[in-house]
Amino acid sequence: MNKILVTKPFLAPREEYETYFNKIWDNQWLTNMGPLAVELEEKLMAHIGVKNLLFVSNGTIALQMAIKALGLKGEIITTPFSFVATTHSIVWEGCTPVFVDIQIGSLNIDPKKIEEAITENTSAILATHIFGNPCDVEAIQKIADKHNLKVIYDAAHAFEINFKDKSIFEFGDISTCSLHATKFYHTGEGGLVIAKHKEVLKKLGYIRNHGLHEKEGFASIGTNAKNSEFHAALGLVNINYVGQILQKRKQLAEIYELQLQDKVKFQTWNNDASKNYCYFPVIFKTEQELLRVKEYLEQNNIFTRRYFYPSLASSLPYMPAVFLPNTESISTRCLCLPIYFDLPLSDAKKISELILECI
Ligand code: T4K
């Protein structure tokens, strides 16, 4: 079998990107909120159905900007089952992550356990919609309102997800998304911040461009989170393919589900949400079984990924280790199978057969 990786970036026919590259040459404008970046923001707001959105350089800086814009201090309650960028952004911004265990089915932070973790130093909840599956946003908002906390959603995986017919990006004070090459919809490198309130978006806009400039001086702190016209060009082409990408990923997921349903467990999806099939996580009975399957697939040139192992709560060298039972259990048994637009359906079938053979 040809080498199969866990994912592969979507690429449209080259000429389509070249049309936009020609515009870049005509405009002689490469970055700093150029015309293509602005056009992309407008198209994305219309596509997603949100108003307050900014295109930024990646999903990690989007999280850092969110923490900065909301003025968060002290402790931030978060999930230990996520990409390391979720925790890093908290620490980078000088706050302390407080890990709360996940639910075994949804793989998201357990709202029932959030309240116990709140102290007088808690300023916010930063939760990830893991693999695109929406958190219990209603329960989380209730807790936040009761304790006067801000809510940030790391929606890095959640492009094209709706909850109760609204974009999932509309929940929380700020949602962030990653548009990295490995994502469902991408701009090579890139990210989004979506704010509930206009004033917060204004702050995020200043932060993206080195802070607020006033006449000859600077009036607030900022960073460089702008993205380039080349990245915007990728996004402007790729947005036209979202429907086809979704369709193909759905077909691949249905093959895995049908073939593997008796042998592994799947993530329990939020009943009120759509799906984007951005990852295909499977939960094995034991870590030993996972390791056996992973190795067997590798012998057949198929490379899966242990997203997200190890648990962030027990493995970061600069933090005291906390053992959270559900997170330890899931992170040791969860394996993401290859899923991407170019993957032939026959390969998904073959991968499933190899897994069944091995189990
Ligand atoms: N929050 C969450 C929940 C996230 O998952 C992420 C990122 C973030 C925040 C931060 O967003 P960004 O700052 O990244 O925008 C990858 C991605 O780099 C990362 O974006 C993603 N999450 C994470 C889950 O996965 P790695 O270290 O696994 O990437 P890498 O280079 O090993 O690539 C993964 C697979 O994709 C490999 O099999 C190779 C293949 N690949 C990769 C690239 C870049 C390609 O075939 N072509 C390519 O161009 O982190």
XYZ file of C-alpha atoms and ligand atoms in Angstrom:
409
model
C 0.000 0.000 0.000
C 1.171 3.584 -0.662
C 2.043 5.525 2.459
C -1.090 6.862 4.151
C -0.772 9.579 6.788
C -3.420 10.559 9.310
C -4.234 13.598 7.216
C -3.256 15.439 4.083
C -4.058 19.082 3.307
C -6.813 19.771 0.788
C -5.537 21.380 -2.412
C -7.754 22.638 -5.246
C -6.429 22.773 -8.840
C -3.355 25.035 -8.929
C -4.803 27.451 -11.538
C -7.501 28.499 -9.099
C -4.899 29.728 -6.608
C -2.925 31.348 -9.438
C -5.889 33.561 -10.324
C -5.642 35.047 -6.835
C -1.840 35.170 -6.911
C -2.095 37.306 -10.077
C -4.281 39.703 -8.106
C -1.573 39.920 -5.437
C 0.954 40.916 -8.118
C -1.495 43.474 -9.543
C -2.239 44.947 -6.121
C 1.408 44.938 -4.962
C -0.028 44.353 -1.496
C 1.152 41.376 0.538
C -0.040 41.662 4.124
C -1.461 44.027 6.814
C -5.156 43.361 6.189
C -4.840 43.539 2.414
C -7.790 43.304 0.012
C -7.795 39.487 -0.155
C -7.687 39.123 3.628
C -10.601 41.551 3.899
C -12.493 39.702 1.147
C -11.893 36.418 2.971
C -13.225 37.825 6.248
C -16.378 39.021 4.477
C -16.882 35.663 2.755
C -16.330 33.747 5.994
C -18.763 35.925 7.949
C -21.411 35.318 5.291
C -20.628 31.584 5.080
C -20.606 30.993 8.825
C -23.360 33.493 9.639
C -21.447 35.522 12.241
C -20.667 39.242 12.427
C -17.592 39.777 14.576
C -14.778 37.791 12.969
C -11.079 38.380 12.341
C -8.652 36.392 10.199
C -5.397 35.893 12.123
C -2.110 34.088 11.624
C -2.864 30.831 13.470
C -5.105 29.130 16.010
C -2.602 29.454 18.852
C -2.238 33.213 18.629
C -6.044 33.383 18.342
C -6.272 31.806 21.819
C -3.619 34.122 23.251
C -5.431 37.150 21.791
C -8.704 35.968 23.334
C -7.165 35.706 26.810
C -5.512 39.111 26.401
C -8.626 40.851 25.043
C -10.786 39.627 27.916
C -8.137 40.773 30.415
C -8.002 37.373 32.103
C -5.880 36.852 35.198
C -5.335 34.058 37.714
C -6.837 30.628 37.076
C -8.501 29.447 33.899
C -10.451 26.193 34.026
C -9.660 24.056 31.001
C -9.668 20.612 29.450
C -6.689 18.262 29.669
C -7.769 16.422 26.497
C -6.792 18.809 23.714
C -3.815 19.854 21.615
C -1.050 21.335 23.765
C -1.692 24.814 22.283
C -4.838 25.134 24.423
C -2.839 24.909 27.660
C 0.215 26.720 26.308
C -1.829 29.776 25.418
C -3.024 30.036 29.043
C 0.479 29.720 30.469
C 1.929 32.046 27.793
C -0.529 34.722 28.888
C 0.635 34.409 32.509
C -2.447 32.569 33.773
C -2.697 29.191 35.522
C -4.516 26.302 33.855
C -6.783 24.328 36.171
C -7.637 20.993 34.609
C -11.091 19.477 34.915
C -11.776 15.918 33.819
C -13.623 15.053 30.601
C -16.739 13.005 29.920
C -15.986 9.473 28.700
C -18.496 9.734 25.806
C -18.269 13.266 24.400
C -14.551 13.538 25.269
C -15.245 17.171 26.249
C -14.785 18.873 29.620
C -17.413 17.683 32.116
C -19.558 20.680 33.171
C -20.588 18.854 36.358
C -16.968 18.949 37.516
C -16.312 22.575 36.594
C -18.062 24.105 39.588
C -15.939 22.171 42.107
C -12.810 23.635 40.526
C -13.883 27.289 40.781
C -11.994 29.384 43.347
C -11.857 33.099 44.062
C -8.975 33.281 41.561
C -10.894 31.777 38.632
C -11.449 34.220 35.796
C -12.617 32.027 32.916
C -13.397 28.665 31.375
C -11.465 27.724 28.238
C -12.994 24.584 26.735
C -12.243 22.752 23.486
C -14.942 21.351 21.194
C -12.813 18.283 20.767
C -12.715 16.775 17.266
C -15.488 19.289 16.438
C -17.990 17.866 18.946
C -19.659 20.804 20.740
C -19.222 21.029 24.502
C -22.332 21.329 26.637
C -22.370 25.053 25.876
C -25.633 25.704 27.728
C -24.465 24.145 31.000
C -21.096 25.901 30.733
C -22.748 29.297 30.141
C -25.005 28.793 33.174
C -21.998 28.136 35.396
C -20.134 31.099 33.914
C -23.096 33.440 34.501
C -23.525 32.220 38.081
C -19.854 32.805 38.929
C -19.244 35.809 36.677
C -16.655 34.027 34.525
C -15.699 34.591 30.901
C -15.950 31.699 28.426
C -13.559 31.030 25.561
C -14.096 28.125 23.204
C -11.130 26.608 21.450
C -13.081 25.722 18.328
C -9.930 24.809 16.375
C -11.676 21.666 15.079
C -15.163 23.074 14.718
C -15.320 24.829 11.353
C -18.746 24.159 9.754
C -20.308 22.937 13.011
C -23.751 24.175 13.973
C -25.435 23.755 17.325
C -29.235 24.184 17.357
C -29.005 25.759 13.893
C -26.496 28.405 14.954
C -22.791 28.394 14.249
C -20.935 26.939 17.217
C -18.657 29.993 16.917
C -21.490 32.103 18.356
C -21.113 30.584 21.818
C -18.904 31.924 24.594
C -17.422 35.402 24.808
C -14.867 34.454 22.165
C -14.444 31.406 19.943
C -11.196 30.682 18.164
C -10.540 28.434 15.198
C -7.443 27.024 13.520
C -7.134 27.195 9.741
C -3.922 25.163 9.735
C -3.131 23.017 6.686
C -4.277 19.873 8.519
C -7.735 21.250 9.264
C -11.098 20.585 7.593
C -10.957 24.038 5.981
C -7.568 25.724 5.820
C -5.510 28.686 4.677
C -2.121 26.930 5.005
C -1.460 28.681 8.301
C -4.264 30.700 9.782
C -6.839 31.172 12.459
C -10.019 32.982 13.355
C -11.305 34.863 16.371
C -15.041 35.380 16.674
C -16.325 37.657 19.440
C -19.803 37.907 20.905
C -19.509 41.672 21.429
C -18.366 44.373 18.989
C -16.212 46.153 21.607
C -14.276 42.926 22.212
C -13.717 42.528 18.477
C -12.391 46.074 18.336
C -9.853 45.211 21.052
C -8.907 42.023 19.211
C -8.377 44.100 16.066
C -5.902 46.373 17.869
C -4.127 43.401 19.419
C -3.741 41.783 15.972
C -1.882 44.836 14.672
C 0.619 45.781 17.409
C -1.906 47.523 19.648
C -3.866 50.719 19.340
C -1.953 53.394 17.425
C -2.768 56.950 18.414
C -1.371 59.772 16.308
C 2.383 59.408 16.880
C 2.204 56.893 19.751
C 0.807 53.597 21.011
C -2.068 53.344 23.438
C -2.308 49.600 24.175
C -0.326 46.373 23.987
C -0.498 44.257 20.856
C 1.240 41.599 18.839
C 1.554 40.706 15.189
C -1.259 38.264 14.434
C -1.963 39.489 10.907
C -2.090 37.018 8.073
C -0.815 37.391 4.500
C -2.526 37.762 1.158
C -1.118 34.375 0.095
C -2.851 32.634 2.988
C -6.035 34.548 2.259
C -5.810 33.378 -1.365
C -5.741 29.730 -0.233
C -8.789 30.417 1.909
C -10.703 32.152 -0.876
C -10.312 29.130 -3.133
C -10.813 26.479 -0.462
C -14.065 27.962 0.822
C -15.732 26.932 -2.450
C -14.937 23.287 -1.694
C -16.328 23.013 1.822
C -19.438 21.134 0.659
C -17.430 18.570 -1.322
C -14.923 18.139 1.504
C -17.732 17.489 3.977
C -19.405 14.982 1.664
C -16.221 12.986 1.112
C -15.273 12.937 4.799
C -18.781 11.776 5.674
C -18.488 8.848 3.258
C -15.121 7.847 4.755
C -16.475 8.101 8.306
C -19.486 5.970 7.418
C -17.204 3.210 6.154
C -15.178 3.220 9.361
C -18.354 3.290 11.471
C -19.968 0.420 9.640
C -16.865 -1.776 9.641
C -15.621 -1.103 13.159
C -18.779 -0.591 15.224
C -18.607 -3.946 17.010
C -14.942 -3.710 17.948
C -14.225 -0.144 19.050
C -16.100 2.774 20.600
C -16.742 6.108 18.900
C -17.107 9.593 20.336
C -20.687 10.308 21.499
C -21.811 13.235 19.379
C -23.844 16.147 20.726
C -27.468 15.451 19.661
C -28.125 19.061 18.684
C -25.043 19.480 16.518
C -23.981 18.892 12.933
C -20.793 16.968 12.133
C -17.697 17.854 10.106
C -15.721 14.564 10.346
C -12.498 16.535 10.774
C -10.903 13.659 12.700
C -11.885 10.026 13.106
C -11.055 9.032 16.690
C -11.641 5.456 17.832
C -11.436 4.235 21.418
C -9.922 0.798 21.961
C -10.619 -1.471 24.921
C -7.071 -1.171 26.228
C -3.882 0.733 25.476
C -2.238 -2.594 24.568
C -4.845 -3.156 21.882
C -4.303 0.374 20.555
C -0.549 -0.123 20.399
C -0.927 -3.446 18.608
C -3.241 -1.944 15.992
C -1.067 1.142 15.529
C 2.010 -0.990 14.928
C 0.191 -3.375 12.607
C -1.069 -0.464 10.517
C 2.446 0.993 10.386
C 3.747 -2.319 9.077
C 1.215 -1.776 6.298
C 2.390 1.804 5.650
C -0.555 3.444 7.422
C 0.220 6.136 9.998
C -2.370 6.974 12.618
C -1.927 9.551 15.408
C -2.495 9.426 19.152
C -4.450 12.649 19.341
C -4.361 13.562 22.238
C -1.825 11.601 24.233
C -0.474 12.062 26.839
C -2.970 13.893 29.061
C -2.009 17.555 29.381
C -2.877 17.377 33.091
C -0.224 14.789 33.890
C 2.553 15.367 31.374
C 3.631 19.011 31.203
C 7.093 19.377 32.765
C 6.421 22.882 34.067
C 3.223 21.980 35.928
C 2.442 19.661 38.848
C 0.925 16.440 37.478
C -2.771 15.835 38.123
C -4.236 12.405 37.344
C -7.796 12.713 36.088
C -9.273 9.239 35.603
C -11.407 9.770 32.489
C -8.699 11.744 30.711
C -6.037 9.140 31.533
C -8.344 6.380 30.340
C -9.301 8.089 27.061
C -5.917 9.552 26.172
C -4.280 6.136 26.451
C -6.955 4.411 24.323
C -7.846 6.981 21.646
C -6.363 6.728 18.152
C -7.173 8.914 15.145
C -7.518 7.070 11.846
C -6.645 8.616 8.463
C -9.388 10.852 7.122
C -8.956 13.480 4.388
C -10.448 14.568 1.089
C -8.053 12.642 -1.180
C -8.298 9.336 0.699
C -9.999 6.755 -1.536
C -13.026 5.043 0.019
C -11.366 1.722 -0.762
C -8.458 2.705 1.514
C -10.825 3.370 4.425
C -12.259 -0.088 3.857
C -8.788 -1.634 3.711
C -7.700 0.196 6.892
C -10.828 -1.088 8.678
C -10.120 -4.637 7.524
C -6.546 -4.462 8.799
C -7.797 -3.219 12.182
C -10.332 -6.054 12.407
C -7.677 -8.572 11.394
C -5.370 -7.291 14.138
C -8.020 -7.206 16.865
N -6.307 24.043 19.587
C -6.498 22.814 19.131
C -7.555 21.967 19.756
C -5.729 22.309 18.070
O -5.903 21.057 17.623
C -4.751 23.157 17.490
C -3.914 22.659 16.413
C -4.606 24.458 17.998
C -5.409 24.875 19.061
C -3.596 25.414 17.458
O -3.878 25.815 16.131
P -2.634 26.224 15.134
O -1.806 27.219 15.889
O -1.887 24.978 14.784
O -3.359 26.843 13.971
C -1.047 19.255 13.958
C -1.261 20.688 13.527
O -0.024 21.354 13.262
C -2.046 21.505 14.513
O -2.553 22.641 13.808
C -3.223 20.721 15.071
N -3.938 21.430 16.082
C -2.740 19.401 15.643
C -3.866 18.578 16.183
O -2.135 18.668 14.593
P 1.085 17.891 14.498
O 2.268 18.186 15.343
O 0.369 16.625 14.697
O 1.410 18.126 12.934
P 2.264 17.250 11.916
O 3.229 18.140 11.230
O 2.783 16.047 12.585
O 1.176 16.871 10.823
C 0.126 15.952 11.061
C -0.021 15.065 9.843
O -0.364 15.817 8.696
C 1.241 14.308 9.495
O 0.873 12.964 9.273
C 1.739 14.921 8.210
C 0.498 15.566 7.593
N 0.807 16.815 6.910
C 1.075 17.917 7.675
C 1.348 19.126 7.076
C 1.651 20.349 7.909
C 0.821 16.876 5.547
O 0.586 15.866 4.858
N 1.081 18.084 4.928
C 1.339 19.217 5.647
O 1.528 20.296 5.050
O 0.089 19.123 14.758
